[in-house]
């Protein structure tokens, strides 16, 4: 090491060239048994792990981090796709019903998505089935019994005007 420093002579390029390919040092441990190290018994202690094993362990740790990040990103993407589908269904429903059409489930966070996820989309399918079943009958109420999620205000509800557009803008940001 001292020799490299002496060879450097202040030239940063030469210093970089001399240390650029340097790797972690491998040492050899010699344990001296007895009081006199020159005449005593010497024992060579081998490393517990080889260089290859340490490198594999480091790479596996990095791979685990990448896998966790991939899973987290996949969950976030699933939530965004779910919200996108919900906005699509809510806007289609708002065009076909006589009331406001705002669905408060558009505001669901990640925890609510985990709890209600697929059931939300199923409720739209159930409402569509219910709407086609009552087309032949006299329509008194176009809402499904489980319609507590939807705003029952008039078609152009002041509170929820442009709600679907703002929800779709939020999705574009996500």
PDB file of C-alpha atoms in Angstrom:
ATOM      1  CA  UNK A   1       0.000   0.000   0.000  1.00  0.00           C
ATOM      2  CA  UNK A   2       2.849   2.343   0.897  1.00  0.00           C
ATOM      3  CA  UNK A   3       4.419   1.601  -2.455  1.00  0.00           C
ATOM      4  CA  UNK A   4       1.226   2.607  -4.275  1.00  0.00           C
ATOM      5  CA  UNK A   5       1.086   5.874  -2.361  1.00  0.00           C
ATOM      6  CA  UNK A   6       4.713   6.599  -3.228  1.00  0.00           C
ATOM      7  CA  UNK A   7       4.092   5.790  -6.899  1.00  0.00           C
ATOM      8  CA  UNK A   8       1.100   8.109  -6.975  1.00  0.00           C
ATOM      9  CA  UNK A   9       3.149  11.267  -6.800  1.00  0.00           C
ATOM     10  CA  UNK A  10       0.066  13.532  -6.809  1.00  0.00           C
ATOM     11  CA  UNK A  11      -1.342  12.278 -10.129  1.00  0.00           C
ATOM     12  CA  UNK A  12      -4.998  11.429  -9.475  1.00  0.00           C
ATOM     13  CA  UNK A  13      -5.338   9.485 -12.721  1.00  0.00           C
ATOM     14  CA  UNK A  14      -2.455   7.172 -11.816  1.00  0.00           C
ATOM     15  CA  UNK A  15      -3.861   6.712  -8.309  1.00  0.00           C
ATOM     16  CA  UNK A  16      -7.275   5.791  -9.715  1.00  0.00           C
ATOM     17  CA  UNK A  17      -5.702   3.321 -12.161  1.00  0.00           C
ATOM     18  CA  UNK A  18      -3.838   1.617  -9.335  1.00  0.00           C
ATOM     19  CA  UNK A  19      -6.867   1.184  -7.050  1.00  0.00           C
ATOM     20  CA  UNK A  20      -9.729   0.884  -9.550  1.00  0.00           C
ATOM     21  CA  UNK A  21      -9.722  -2.902  -9.697  1.00  0.00           C
ATOM     22  CA  UNK A  22      -8.874  -3.410  -6.035  1.00  0.00           C
ATOM     23  CA  UNK A  23     -10.957  -5.987  -4.253  1.00  0.00           C
ATOM     24  CA  UNK A  24     -11.585  -6.698  -0.630  1.00  0.00           C
ATOM     25  CA  UNK A  25      -8.469  -8.072   0.996  1.00  0.00           C
ATOM     26  CA  UNK A  26      -8.274 -11.701   1.930  1.00  0.00           C
ATOM     27  CA  UNK A  27      -6.225 -12.237   5.040  1.00  0.00           C
ATOM     28  CA  UNK A  28      -4.593 -15.281   6.483  1.00  0.00           C
ATOM     29  CA  UNK A  29      -4.813 -15.694  10.235  1.00  0.00           C
ATOM     30  CA  UNK A  30      -2.064 -17.597  11.966  1.00  0.00           C
ATOM     31  CA  UNK A  31      -2.670 -18.317  15.620  1.00  0.00           C
ATOM     32  CA  UNK A  32       0.419 -18.856  17.708  1.00  0.00           C
ATOM     33  CA  UNK A  33       0.021 -21.443  20.419  1.00  0.00           C
ATOM     34  CA  UNK A  34       2.527 -21.062  23.206  1.00  0.00           C
ATOM     35  CA  UNK A  35       4.534 -18.144  24.544  1.00  0.00           C
ATOM     36  CA  UNK A  36       7.269 -17.897  21.913  1.00  0.00           C
ATOM     37  CA  UNK A  37       5.891 -17.240  18.451  1.00  0.00           C
ATOM     38  CA  UNK A  38       9.085 -18.260  16.632  1.00  0.00           C
ATOM     39  CA  UNK A  39       9.391 -21.669  18.246  1.00  0.00           C
ATOM     40  CA  UNK A  40       5.782 -22.237  19.205  1.00  0.00           C
ATOM     41  CA  UNK A  41       3.247 -24.266  17.309  1.00  0.00           C
ATOM     42  CA  UNK A  42       1.456 -22.251  14.685  1.00  0.00           C
ATOM     43  CA  UNK A  43      -2.049 -22.983  13.489  1.00  0.00           C
ATOM     44  CA  UNK A  44      -3.501 -21.581  10.278  1.00  0.00           C
ATOM     45  CA  UNK A  45      -7.128 -20.523  10.748  1.00  0.00           C
ATOM     46  CA  UNK A  46      -9.123 -20.804   7.555  1.00  0.00           C
ATOM     47  CA  UNK A  47     -11.992 -18.383   6.865  1.00  0.00           C
ATOM     48  CA  UNK A  48     -15.422 -19.701   7.844  1.00  0.00           C
ATOM     49  CA  UNK A  49     -16.831 -18.753   4.424  1.00  0.00           C
ATOM     50  CA  UNK A  50     -15.156 -18.648   1.080  1.00  0.00           C
ATOM     51  CA  UNK A  51     -15.090 -15.514  -1.012  1.00  0.00           C
ATOM     52  CA  UNK A  52     -17.633 -17.095  -3.355  1.00  0.00           C
ATOM     53  CA  UNK A  53     -19.979 -17.896  -0.452  1.00  0.00           C
ATOM     54  CA  UNK A  54     -19.807 -14.309   0.811  1.00  0.00           C
ATOM     55  CA  UNK A  55     -20.493 -12.968  -2.670  1.00  0.00           C
ATOM     56  CA  UNK A  56     -23.441 -15.346  -3.108  1.00  0.00           C
ATOM     57  CA  UNK A  57     -24.838 -14.274   0.273  1.00  0.00           C
ATOM     58  CA  UNK A  58     -24.551 -10.601  -0.716  1.00  0.00           C
ATOM     59  CA  UNK A  59     -26.230 -11.210  -4.075  1.00  0.00           C
ATOM     60  CA  UNK A  60     -29.057 -13.231  -2.483  1.00  0.00           C
ATOM     61  CA  UNK A  61     -29.692 -10.350  -0.065  1.00  0.00           C
ATOM     62  CA  UNK A  62     -29.894  -7.936  -3.008  1.00  0.00           C
ATOM     63  CA  UNK A  63     -32.195 -10.327  -4.858  1.00  0.00           C
ATOM     64  CA  UNK A  64     -34.494 -10.527  -1.821  1.00  0.00           C
ATOM     65  CA  UNK A  65     -34.684  -6.718  -1.701  1.00  0.00           C
ATOM     66  CA  UNK A  66     -35.543  -6.585  -5.401  1.00  0.00           C
ATOM     67  CA  UNK A  67     -38.205  -9.302  -4.981  1.00  0.00           C
ATOM     68  CA  UNK A  68     -39.818  -7.419  -2.070  1.00  0.00           C
ATOM     69  CA  UNK A  69     -39.784  -4.194  -4.087  1.00  0.00           C
ATOM     70  CA  UNK A  70     -41.322  -6.028  -7.071  1.00  0.00           C
ATOM     71  CA  UNK A  71     -44.119  -7.435  -4.890  1.00  0.00           C
ATOM     72  CA  UNK A  72     -44.797  -4.008  -3.401  1.00  0.00           C
ATOM     73  CA  UNK A  73     -44.882  -2.413  -6.852  1.00  0.00           C
ATOM     74  CA  UNK A  74     -47.178  -5.168  -8.122  1.00  0.00           C
ATOM     75  CA  UNK A  75     -49.627  -4.527  -5.268  1.00  0.00           C
ATOM     76  CA  UNK A  76     -49.576  -0.803  -5.995  1.00  0.00           C
ATOM     77  CA  UNK A  77     -50.205  -1.494  -9.684  1.00  0.00           C
ATOM     78  CA  UNK A  78     -53.124  -3.791  -8.803  1.00  0.00           C
ATOM     79  CA  UNK A  79     -54.658  -0.991  -6.737  1.00  0.00           C
ATOM     80  CA  UNK A  80     -54.238   1.520  -9.570  1.00  0.00           C
ATOM     81  CA  UNK A  81     -55.783  -0.904 -12.081  1.00  0.00           C
ATOM     82  CA  UNK A  82     -58.660  -1.607  -9.667  1.00  0.00           C
ATOM     83  CA  UNK A  83     -59.293   2.109  -9.224  1.00  0.00           C
ATOM     84  CA  UNK A  84     -59.143   2.630 -12.981  1.00  0.00           C
ATOM     85  CA  UNK A  85     -61.764  -0.088 -13.494  1.00  0.00           C
ATOM     86  CA  UNK A  86     -63.906   1.424 -10.723  1.00  0.00           C
ATOM     87  CA  UNK A  87     -63.775   4.874 -12.345  1.00  0.00           C
ATOM     88  CA  UNK A  88     -64.762   3.303 -15.648  1.00  0.00           C
ATOM     89  CA  UNK A  89     -67.710   1.451 -14.076  1.00  0.00           C
ATOM     90  CA  UNK A  90     -68.788   4.495 -12.051  1.00  0.00           C
ATOM     91  CA  UNK A  91     -68.794   6.764 -15.093  1.00  0.00           C
ATOM     92  CA  UNK A  92     -70.749   4.190 -17.121  1.00  0.00           C
ATOM     93  CA  UNK A  93     -73.259   3.843 -14.276  1.00  0.00           C
ATOM     94  CA  UNK A  94     -73.584   7.628 -13.893  1.00  0.00           C
ATOM     95  CA  UNK A  95     -74.630   7.875 -17.536  1.00  0.00           C
ATOM     96  CA  UNK A  96     -77.327   5.202 -17.228  1.00  0.00           C
ATOM     97  CA  UNK A  97     -79.057   6.105 -13.942  1.00  0.00           C
ATOM     98  CA  UNK A  98     -81.326   9.009 -13.068  1.00  0.00           C
ATOM     99  CA  UNK A  99     -79.448  10.013  -9.936  1.00  0.00           C
ATOM    100  CA  UNK A 100     -75.994  11.505  -9.256  1.00  0.00           C
ATOM    101  CA  UNK A 101     -73.994   8.303  -9.631  1.00  0.00           C
ATOM    102  CA  UNK A 102     -71.154   9.255  -7.277  1.00  0.00           C
ATOM    103  CA  UNK A 103     -69.626   6.151  -5.730  1.00  0.00           C
ATOM    104  CA  UNK A 104     -67.896   6.831  -2.430  1.00  0.00           C
ATOM    105  CA  UNK A 105     -65.743   3.757  -2.990  1.00  0.00           C
ATOM    106  CA  UNK A 106     -63.761   5.900  -5.437  1.00  0.00           C
ATOM    107  CA  UNK A 107     -62.123   7.352  -2.310  1.00  0.00           C
ATOM    108  CA  UNK A 108     -61.029   3.975  -0.937  1.00  0.00           C
ATOM    109  CA  UNK A 109     -57.458   3.702   0.272  1.00  0.00           C
ATOM    110  CA  UNK A 110     -55.168   0.701   0.189  1.00  0.00           C
ATOM    111  CA  UNK A 111     -56.626  -0.863   3.352  1.00  0.00           C
ATOM    112  CA  UNK A 112     -60.190  -0.622   2.080  1.00  0.00           C
ATOM    113  CA  UNK A 113     -59.099  -2.052  -1.256  1.00  0.00           C
ATOM    114  CA  UNK A 114     -57.619  -5.049   0.565  1.00  0.00           C
ATOM    115  CA  UNK A 115     -60.889  -5.504   2.469  1.00  0.00           C
ATOM    116  CA  UNK A 116     -63.502  -4.832  -0.220  1.00  0.00           C
ATOM    117  CA  UNK A 117     -61.550  -5.091  -3.524  1.00  0.00           C
ATOM    118  CA  UNK A 118     -63.340  -7.664  -5.685  1.00  0.00           C
ATOM    119  CA  UNK A 119     -66.697  -7.126  -3.961  1.00  0.00           C
ATOM    120  CA  UNK A 120     -66.847  -3.552  -5.234  1.00  0.00           C
ATOM    121  CA  UNK A 121     -66.594  -4.610  -8.863  1.00  0.00           C
ATOM    122  CA  UNK A 122     -69.099  -7.418  -8.230  1.00  0.00           C
ATOM    123  CA  UNK A 123     -71.624  -4.886  -6.913  1.00  0.00           C
ATOM    124  CA  UNK A 124     -71.614  -3.181 -10.313  1.00  0.00           C
ATOM    125  CA  UNK A 125     -72.207  -6.525 -12.027  1.00  0.00           C
ATOM    126  CA  UNK A 126     -75.046  -7.312  -9.607  1.00  0.00           C
ATOM    127  CA  UNK A 127     -76.623  -3.924 -10.256  1.00  0.00           C
ATOM    128  CA  UNK A 128     -76.408  -4.490 -14.016  1.00  0.00           C
ATOM    129  CA  UNK A 129     -78.099  -7.882 -13.591  1.00  0.00           C
ATOM    130  CA  UNK A 130     -80.740  -6.296 -11.371  1.00  0.00           C
ATOM    131  CA  UNK A 131     -81.337  -3.498 -13.889  1.00  0.00           C
ATOM    132  CA  UNK A 132     -81.853  -5.949 -16.764  1.00  0.00           C
ATOM    133  CA  UNK A 133     -84.179  -8.070 -14.623  1.00  0.00           C
ATOM    134  CA  UNK A 134     -86.433  -5.133 -13.731  1.00  0.00           C
ATOM    135  CA  UNK A 135     -86.576  -3.678 -17.253  1.00  0.00           C
ATOM    136  CA  UNK A 136     -89.627  -5.828 -17.945  1.00  0.00           C
ATOM    137  CA  UNK A 137     -91.287  -4.829 -14.668  1.00  0.00           C
ATOM    138  CA  UNK A 138     -92.468  -1.440 -13.538  1.00  0.00           C
ATOM    139  CA  UNK A 139     -89.455   0.506 -12.245  1.00  0.00           C
ATOM    140  CA  UNK A 140     -90.224   2.111  -8.928  1.00  0.00           C
ATOM    141  CA  UNK A 141     -86.670   2.379  -7.638  1.00  0.00           C
ATOM    142  CA  UNK A 142     -83.672   1.868  -9.886  1.00  0.00           C
ATOM    143  CA  UNK A 143     -81.308   1.360  -6.951  1.00  0.00           C
ATOM    144  CA  UNK A 144     -80.177  -1.980  -5.653  1.00  0.00           C
ATOM    145  CA  UNK A 145     -80.784  -2.686  -1.977  1.00  0.00           C
ATOM    146  CA  UNK A 146     -77.041  -2.629  -1.349  1.00  0.00           C
ATOM    147  CA  UNK A 147     -76.726   0.779  -3.028  1.00  0.00           C
ATOM    148  CA  UNK A 148     -75.602   2.634   0.069  1.00  0.00           C
ATOM    149  CA  UNK A 149     -72.333   3.438  -1.697  1.00  0.00           C
ATOM    150  CA  UNK A 150     -73.949   5.614  -4.345  1.00  0.00           C
ATOM    151  CA  UNK A 151     -75.185   9.178  -3.961  1.00  0.00           C
ATOM    152  CA  UNK A 152     -78.958   9.323  -4.448  1.00  0.00           C
ATOM    153  CA  UNK A 153     -79.030  13.038  -5.297  1.00  0.00           C
ATOM    154  CA  UNK A 154     -80.360  14.445  -8.537  1.00  0.00           C
ATOM    155  CA  UNK A 155     -78.589  13.840 -11.844  1.00  0.00           C
ATOM    156  CA  UNK A 156     -76.418  16.984 -11.679  1.00  0.00           C
ATOM    157  CA  UNK A 157     -75.615  16.892  -7.959  1.00  0.00           C
ATOM    158  CA  UNK A 158     -73.703  20.057  -6.974  1.00  0.00           C
ATOM    159  CA  UNK A 159     -71.631  18.218  -4.415  1.00  0.00           C
ATOM    160  CA  UNK A 160     -70.298  15.609  -6.816  1.00  0.00           C
ATOM    161  CA  UNK A 161     -70.162  17.572 -10.087  1.00  0.00           C
ATOM    162  CA  UNK A 162     -67.146  16.355 -12.057  1.00  0.00           C
ATOM    163  CA  UNK A 163     -66.297  13.681  -9.521  1.00  0.00           C
ATOM    164  CA  UNK A 164     -65.458  11.008 -12.073  1.00  0.00           C
ATOM    165  CA  UNK A 165     -63.194  13.382 -14.005  1.00  0.00           C
ATOM    166  CA  UNK A 166     -61.304  14.336 -10.850  1.00  0.00           C
ATOM    167  CA  UNK A 167     -60.969  10.664  -9.869  1.00  0.00           C
ATOM    168  CA  UNK A 168     -59.571   9.809 -13.287  1.00  0.00           C
ATOM    169  CA  UNK A 169     -57.082  12.706 -13.004  1.00  0.00           C
ATOM    170  CA  UNK A 170     -55.960  11.330  -9.650  1.00  0.00           C
ATOM    171  CA  UNK A 171     -55.419   7.941 -11.272  1.00  0.00           C
ATOM    172  CA  UNK A 172     -53.298   9.498 -13.987  1.00  0.00           C
ATOM    173  CA  UNK A 173     -51.094  11.014 -11.292  1.00  0.00           C
ATOM    174  CA  UNK A 174     -50.776   7.626  -9.541  1.00  0.00           C
TER     175      UNK A 174
END
